[in-house]
Amino acid sequence: MGCLYKVEGIGDDGLGYRYFTGPRREDATKGKFFSGVPTERRRELAAGTAKKYKPILNFKNMSDAFGNCRHEGGVEFSSGKKPTEFLQFILSIVGGGEYGYTVLDFFAGSCSAAHAVLDLNKQDGGNRKFIMVQLPEPCDKDSEAFKAGYKNIADIGKERIRRVIKKIQAEQAQAAKQAALPGMDDKPKALDLGFKVFKLASSNIKTWDPDFNQLEHSLVSATEPIKPDRSEADVLYEILLKYGLDLTLPTEKREIGGKTVHIIGGGGLVVCLAKNMTLDVVEKIAALKDEFKPETPPGMRVVFKDAGFAGDELKTNAVQILKQRGIEDVRAV
Ligand SMILES: C[S@@+](CC[C@H](N)C(=O)[O-])C[C@H]1O[C@@H](n2cnc3c(N)ncnc32)[C@H](O)[C@@H]1O
């Protein structure tokens, strides 16, 4: 007890020995070991290349989560579905949910990653977003998913996201009710619970490919450049893509002079694809610039439908009205 021992032939710092002490108390079993700094480490410290290593947890028992995730999210999907617990563990390594990073899953399957993101945001009030990509791969006719009514895998993913959002909305509503009780003021955090679905498709605009045997029909068809099976929303999002604008920009729909007008990104882009446009409606659209005051450049951009104007004179006057208000970027589809 209380002895200091010198042990030769150990340690890699060039000294060739180490000191140990025996226990200090009667009832103690261990003494102390005095370590030096390894020579290699000394060299690294002198050169400024020393690194500090911190062990991270590299074993997690998720066998239960993997075994039980088949029904997770309320949808059946048995081909490689990952448990949200596992995906949330990965996201927790990334950290920084408050910065709103985007989680992208190219092979989304039942959209477990979207589920994980929505749930994690609910837990910590984060602002993470997700992009799920999934081919409309047909469901196996013998699968539980097919029997439950899903025709393809993309449908499973969409339904799962809808269900998760509904559940969180119900929980938020319940939490808000609780918060309204006397003495309770812990209001639930506002969460972004929306999502948009896009399908890959060819352009909505017809290409000029006349049939010279039916020239009259080709010319008449060209006066309406938008493909007949496409909706106004289809064209609107193609315009956003062509401008390189974010598809998640907030959009507002207004009726102006009986025409539907889409105001995108706080007035940065205004789109009106209505027919029978009048200069009165154009004046009102131009007035949106004062209401929204979009930042310059590029200020407010306006897109009309070419066939929306009965004649070139009306179109020219419309452009002039907008120019007078300082709106220079005016286009027609
Ligand atoms: C294992 S599942 C996805 C599981 C999902 N990421 C999860 O965490 O629950 C793989 C998906 O990728 C899709 N897939 C596989 N190969 C593909 C390819 N070459 N191109 C596009 N999609 C593919 C399949 O449709 C399938 O739904």
Coordinates of C-alpha atoms and ligand atoms in Angstrom, one line a residue:
M1 CA 0.0 0.0 0.0
G2 CA 1.3 3.4 -1.0
C3 CA 4.2 2.0 -2.9
L4 CA 5.4 3.3 -6.3
Y5 CA 6.5 0.6 -8.8
K6 CA 8.7 1.2 -11.8
V7 CA 8.0 -1.4 -14.5
E8 CA 10.6 -1.6 -17.2
G9 CA 9.9 -2.6 -20.9
I10 CA 6.5 -1.0 -21.4
G11 CA 5.1 2.1 -23.0
D12 CA 5.7 3.4 -26.5
D13 CA 6.9 6.9 -25.8
G14 CA 10.6 6.1 -25.9
L15 CA 11.0 6.1 -22.1
G16 CA 10.8 2.3 -21.9
Y17 CA 9.1 2.1 -18.4
R18 CA 5.9 3.1 -16.6
Y19 CA 5.1 3.9 -13.0
F20 CA 2.3 2.3 -11.0
T21 CA 1.1 2.9 -7.4
G22 CA -0.4 0.3 -5.2
P23 CA -3.8 0.8 -3.6
R24 CA -4.1 3.7 -1.2
R25 CA -6.6 2.2 1.3
E26 CA -6.9 -1.2 3.0
D27 CA -10.2 -2.0 1.3
A28 CA -9.1 -0.8 -2.2
T29 CA -8.0 -3.3 -4.8
K30 CA -6.7 -1.0 -7.5
G31 CA -3.8 1.4 -7.8
K32 CA -2.9 4.0 -10.4
F33 CA -1.2 3.7 -13.7
F34 CA 0.8 6.7 -15.0
S35 CA 0.8 7.0 -18.8
G36 CA 3.0 9.1 -21.0
V37 CA 2.2 10.5 -24.5
P38 CA 3.1 8.0 -27.3
T39 CA 6.0 9.2 -29.5
E40 CA 3.8 9.1 -32.6
R41 CA 1.3 11.3 -30.9
R42 CA 4.0 13.7 -29.8
R43 CA 5.1 14.0 -33.4
E44 CA 1.5 14.7 -34.5
L45 CA 1.0 17.3 -31.9
A46 CA 4.3 19.0 -32.9
A47 CA 3.3 19.0 -36.6
G48 CA -0.3 20.1 -35.8
T49 CA -1.8 17.1 -37.4
A50 CA -3.1 15.4 -34.3
K51 CA -6.7 14.3 -34.5
K52 CA -9.0 13.7 -31.6
Y53 CA -11.2 10.6 -32.0
K54 CA -14.5 10.3 -30.4
P55 CA -16.2 6.9 -30.5
I56 CA -19.8 6.9 -31.8
L57 CA -22.3 4.3 -31.0
N58 CA -22.0 1.7 -33.8
F59 CA -24.3 -0.9 -32.5
K60 CA -28.1 -0.5 -32.3
N61 CA -30.4 -3.3 -31.8
M62 CA -33.2 -2.7 -34.2
S63 CA -34.2 -6.3 -34.8
D64 CA -37.7 -5.6 -33.3
A65 CA -38.2 -2.5 -35.4
F66 CA -37.2 -4.3 -38.6
G67 CA -39.3 -7.3 -37.7
N68 CA -42.4 -5.2 -37.0
C69 CA -42.3 -2.5 -39.6
R70 CA -44.5 -4.3 -42.1
H71 CA -47.6 -2.5 -41.0
E72 CA -45.9 0.8 -40.1
G73 CA -47.7 3.8 -41.6
G74 CA -50.9 1.8 -42.0
V75 CA -49.9 0.5 -45.4
E76 CA -48.7 -3.0 -46.5
F77 CA -45.4 -3.1 -48.2
S78 CA -43.1 -6.0 -47.8
S79 CA -40.3 -5.3 -50.3
G80 CA -37.4 -3.8 -48.2
K81 CA -39.5 -1.4 -46.1
K82 CA -37.3 0.3 -43.5
P83 CA -38.5 1.1 -39.9
T84 CA -38.9 4.8 -39.2
E85 CA -36.9 4.3 -36.0
F86 CA -33.9 3.3 -38.1
L87 CA -34.3 6.2 -40.5
Q88 CA -34.8 8.6 -37.7
F89 CA -31.5 7.3 -36.1
I90 CA -29.7 8.2 -39.4
L91 CA -31.4 11.6 -39.5
S92 CA -30.3 12.2 -35.9
I93 CA -26.7 11.8 -36.9
V94 CA -27.2 14.5 -39.5
G95 CA -28.8 16.8 -36.8
G96 CA -29.8 20.4 -37.5
G97 CA -33.5 19.8 -38.3
E98 CA -34.2 23.4 -37.5
Y99 CA -32.3 24.4 -40.7
G100 CA -34.8 22.6 -42.9
Y101 CA -32.6 20.3 -45.0
T102 CA -34.2 18.0 -47.6
V103 CA -34.3 14.2 -47.4
L104 CA -34.3 12.7 -50.8
D105 CA -35.2 9.0 -51.4
F106 CA -34.9 8.0 -55.1
F107 CA -36.3 4.5 -54.3
A108 CA -39.0 5.6 -51.9
G109 CA -41.2 2.5 -51.9
S110 CA -43.9 3.1 -49.2
C111 CA -42.2 6.4 -48.4
S112 CA -40.9 5.4 -45.0
A113 CA -38.4 8.3 -45.3
A114 CA -41.2 10.8 -45.6
H115 CA -42.9 9.2 -42.5
A116 CA -39.6 9.5 -40.6
V117 CA -39.2 13.1 -41.5
L118 CA -42.7 14.1 -40.6
D119 CA -42.6 12.3 -37.2
L120 CA -39.1 13.8 -36.4
N121 CA -40.3 17.3 -37.2
K122 CA -43.3 16.6 -34.9
Q123 CA -41.0 15.5 -32.1
D124 CA -38.5 18.4 -32.3
G125 CA -40.4 21.1 -34.2
G126 CA -37.8 20.8 -37.0
N127 CA -38.3 22.0 -40.6
R128 CA -37.0 19.1 -42.6
K129 CA -38.5 18.5 -46.0
F130 CA -38.6 15.5 -48.2
I131 CA -38.6 14.5 -51.9
M132 CA -39.8 10.9 -52.6
V133 CA -39.3 9.4 -56.0
Q134 CA -41.1 6.2 -57.0
L135 CA -42.0 4.6 -60.3
P136 CA -45.6 3.6 -60.6
E137 CA -44.4 0.0 -60.4
P138 CA -47.5 -2.3 -60.4
C139 CA -48.1 -4.2 -57.2
D140 CA -47.8 -7.9 -57.3
K141 CA -51.3 -9.4 -57.7
D142 CA -50.7 -11.7 -54.8
S143 CA -49.4 -9.0 -52.5
E144 CA -51.3 -7.7 -49.4
A145 CA -51.0 -4.2 -50.9
F146 CA -52.8 -5.2 -54.1
K147 CA -55.6 -6.9 -52.1
A148 CA -55.9 -3.7 -50.1
G149 CA -56.6 -1.8 -53.3
Y150 CA -53.2 -0.3 -54.3
K151 CA -52.5 -0.7 -58.0
N152 CA -48.9 0.5 -57.8
I153 CA -46.1 1.2 -55.3
A154 CA -46.4 5.0 -55.8
D155 CA -50.0 4.9 -54.6
I156 CA -48.9 3.1 -51.5
G157 CA -46.4 5.9 -50.7
K158 CA -48.9 8.7 -51.3
E159 CA -51.5 7.1 -49.1
R160 CA -48.9 6.6 -46.3
I161 CA -47.9 10.3 -46.4
R162 CA -51.6 11.3 -46.3
R163 CA -52.3 9.0 -43.3
V164 CA -49.2 10.2 -41.4
I165 CA -50.2 13.9 -41.9
K166 CA -53.8 13.2 -40.8
K167 CA -52.6 11.5 -37.7
I168 CA -50.2 14.4 -36.8
Q169 CA -53.0 16.9 -37.5
A170 CA -55.3 15.1 -35.1
E171 CA -52.6 15.0 -32.5
Q172 CA -51.9 18.7 -33.0
A173 CA -55.6 19.5 -32.7
Q174 CA -55.8 17.5 -29.4
A175 CA -52.6 19.3 -28.1
A176 CA -54.1 22.7 -29.0
K177 CA -57.3 21.8 -27.1
Q178 CA -55.2 20.8 -24.1
A179 CA -53.2 24.1 -24.4
A180 CA -56.5 26.1 -24.3
L181 CA -57.3 24.7 -20.8
P182 CA -56.8 27.2 -17.9
G183 CA -53.2 27.2 -16.7
M184 CA -51.9 25.4 -19.8
D185 CA -50.1 27.4 -22.4
D186 CA -47.8 24.9 -24.1
K187 CA -49.2 25.4 -27.6
P188 CA -48.1 22.8 -30.2
K189 CA -45.5 24.1 -32.7
A190 CA -46.7 25.0 -36.2
L191 CA -45.6 22.3 -38.6
D192 CA -45.5 22.3 -42.4
L193 CA -47.7 19.4 -43.1
G194 CA -48.4 19.8 -46.9
F195 CA -47.1 17.8 -49.8
K196 CA -47.4 18.0 -53.6
V197 CA -47.4 15.1 -56.0
F198 CA -45.8 15.4 -59.5
K199 CA -45.8 12.9 -62.3
L200 CA -43.1 12.9 -65.0
A201 CA -44.7 13.8 -68.3
S202 CA -44.0 15.3 -71.7
S203 CA -44.5 19.1 -72.1
N204 CA -48.1 20.4 -72.0
I205 CA -47.4 22.5 -75.0
K206 CA -48.1 21.0 -78.5
T207 CA -45.1 20.9 -80.8
W208 CA -45.6 22.3 -84.3
D209 CA -45.9 19.2 -86.4
P210 CA -48.4 19.9 -89.2
D211 CA -50.1 17.3 -91.2
F212 CA -49.9 18.8 -94.7
N213 CA -52.7 16.5 -95.9
Q214 CA -55.0 18.1 -93.3
L215 CA -53.5 21.6 -93.1
E216 CA -56.7 23.3 -92.1
H217 CA -57.1 21.0 -89.1
S218 CA -53.4 21.5 -88.2
L219 CA -53.7 25.3 -88.3
V220 CA -56.9 25.3 -86.2
S221 CA -55.3 22.9 -83.7
A222 CA -52.2 25.2 -83.4
T223 CA -54.4 28.2 -82.2
E224 CA -54.8 26.2 -79.0
P225 CA -51.2 25.3 -78.1
I226 CA -52.0 23.4 -74.9
K227 CA -52.6 19.7 -75.2
P228 CA -56.3 18.9 -74.6
D229 CA -55.8 16.4 -71.8
R230 CA -53.7 18.8 -69.7
S231 CA -55.1 20.9 -66.8
E232 CA -54.3 24.5 -65.9
A233 CA -52.3 23.3 -62.9
D234 CA -50.2 21.1 -65.3
V235 CA -49.3 24.2 -67.4
L236 CA -48.7 26.3 -64.3
Y237 CA -46.1 23.9 -62.9
E238 CA -44.4 23.6 -66.3
I239 CA -44.1 27.4 -66.3
L240 CA -42.5 27.2 -62.9
L241 CA -40.1 24.6 -64.1
K242 CA -39.1 26.6 -67.2
Y243 CA -38.4 29.6 -65.1
G244 CA -36.3 27.4 -62.8
L245 CA -38.6 28.3 -59.8
D246 CA -39.1 26.1 -56.8
L247 CA -42.2 24.0 -57.1
T248 CA -42.9 24.4 -53.4
L249 CA -43.3 28.2 -53.8
P250 CA -46.5 29.4 -52.2
T251 CA -49.3 29.9 -54.8
E252 CA -52.5 32.0 -54.4
K253 CA -55.5 31.7 -56.7
R254 CA -57.7 34.8 -57.2
E255 CA -60.7 35.6 -59.4
I256 CA -60.0 38.9 -61.1
G257 CA -62.7 40.2 -63.4
G258 CA -64.1 36.7 -63.7
K259 CA -60.6 35.2 -64.7
T260 CA -58.5 32.9 -62.6
V261 CA -55.2 34.4 -61.8
H262 CA -52.3 32.5 -60.1
I263 CA -50.0 34.6 -57.9
I264 CA -46.8 32.7 -57.2
G265 CA -44.0 33.3 -54.7
G266 CA -45.4 36.5 -53.3
G267 CA -46.1 38.2 -56.6
G268 CA -42.8 37.2 -58.3
L269 CA -44.8 35.5 -61.0
V270 CA -48.4 36.0 -62.1
V271 CA -50.0 33.6 -64.5
C272 CA -53.4 33.9 -66.2
L273 CA -54.3 31.3 -68.7
A274 CA -57.9 32.4 -69.2
K275 CA -59.6 33.0 -72.6
N276 CA -61.3 36.2 -73.7
M277 CA -58.9 38.5 -71.8
T278 CA -59.9 42.2 -71.5
L279 CA -57.7 45.2 -70.9
D280 CA -59.6 45.8 -67.7
V281 CA -58.4 42.5 -66.3
V282 CA -54.8 43.3 -67.5
E283 CA -55.0 46.6 -65.6
K284 CA -56.1 44.8 -62.4
I285 CA -53.2 42.3 -62.9
A286 CA -50.8 45.2 -63.3
A287 CA -52.1 46.7 -60.1
L288 CA -50.9 43.5 -58.2
K289 CA -47.4 44.9 -58.5
D290 CA -48.2 47.6 -56.0
E291 CA -50.0 45.2 -53.7
F292 CA -47.3 42.6 -53.6
K293 CA -44.2 44.7 -54.3
P294 CA -42.0 41.8 -55.4
E295 CA -38.3 42.4 -54.9
T296 CA -36.3 43.5 -57.9
P297 CA -34.7 42.0 -60.0
P298 CA -36.6 40.4 -61.7
G299 CA -39.6 42.1 -60.2
M300 CA -43.0 40.8 -61.3
R301 CA -43.2 38.5 -64.3
V302 CA -46.5 37.9 -66.1
V303 CA -47.5 35.0 -68.3
F304 CA -50.7 34.8 -70.4
K305 CA -52.1 32.3 -72.8
D306 CA -51.4 33.5 -76.4
A307 CA -54.9 32.4 -77.4
G308 CA -56.3 34.3 -74.4
F309 CA -56.3 37.5 -76.5
A310 CA -58.7 38.0 -79.4
G311 CA -56.2 39.6 -81.8
D312 CA -52.8 41.1 -81.8
E313 CA -53.9 44.6 -81.1
L314 CA -55.3 43.6 -77.7
K315 CA -52.2 41.7 -76.9
T316 CA -49.9 44.7 -77.8
N317 CA -52.1 47.0 -75.7
A318 CA -51.9 44.5 -72.8
V319 CA -48.1 44.5 -73.0
Q320 CA -48.0 48.3 -73.0
I321 CA -50.3 48.5 -69.9
L322 CA -47.9 46.2 -68.0
K323 CA -44.8 48.1 -69.3
Q324 CA -46.3 51.4 -68.0
R325 CA -46.3 49.8 -64.5
G326 CA -42.7 48.7 -64.9
I327 CA -43.5 45.1 -65.7
E328 CA -41.1 44.2 -68.5
D329 CA -41.1 40.4 -68.5
V330 CA -44.4 39.5 -70.1
R331 CA -44.7 36.2 -72.0
A332 CA -47.4 34.1 -73.7
V333 CA -47.7 30.4 -73.9
Ligands
LIG1 C1 -36.5 -1.4 -51.1 S1 -37.8 -0.5 -51.8 C2 -37.7 1.0 -51.0 C3 -37.8 1.0 -49.5 C4 -37.9 2.4 -49.0 N1 -36.8 3.3 -49.4 C5 -38.0 2.4 -47.4 O1 -37.1 2.9 -46.8 O2 -39.0 1.9 -46.9 C6 -37.0 -0.1 -53.3 C7 -37.8 0.6 -54.3 O3 -37.0 1.1 -55.4 C8 -37.7 1.0 -56.6 N2 -36.6 0.7 -57.6 C9 -35.8 -0.4 -57.6 N3 -34.9 -0.3 -58.6 C10 -35.2 0.8 -59.3 C11 -34.7 1.5 -60.5 N4 -33.7 1.0 -61.1 N5 -35.3 2.6 -60.9 C12 -36.3 3.2 -60.2 N6 -36.8 2.6 -59.1 C13 -36.3 1.4 -58.6 C14 -38.7 -0.2 -56.5 O4 -39.9 0.2 -57.1 C15 -38.9 -0.2 -54.9 O5 -40.1 0.3 -54.6

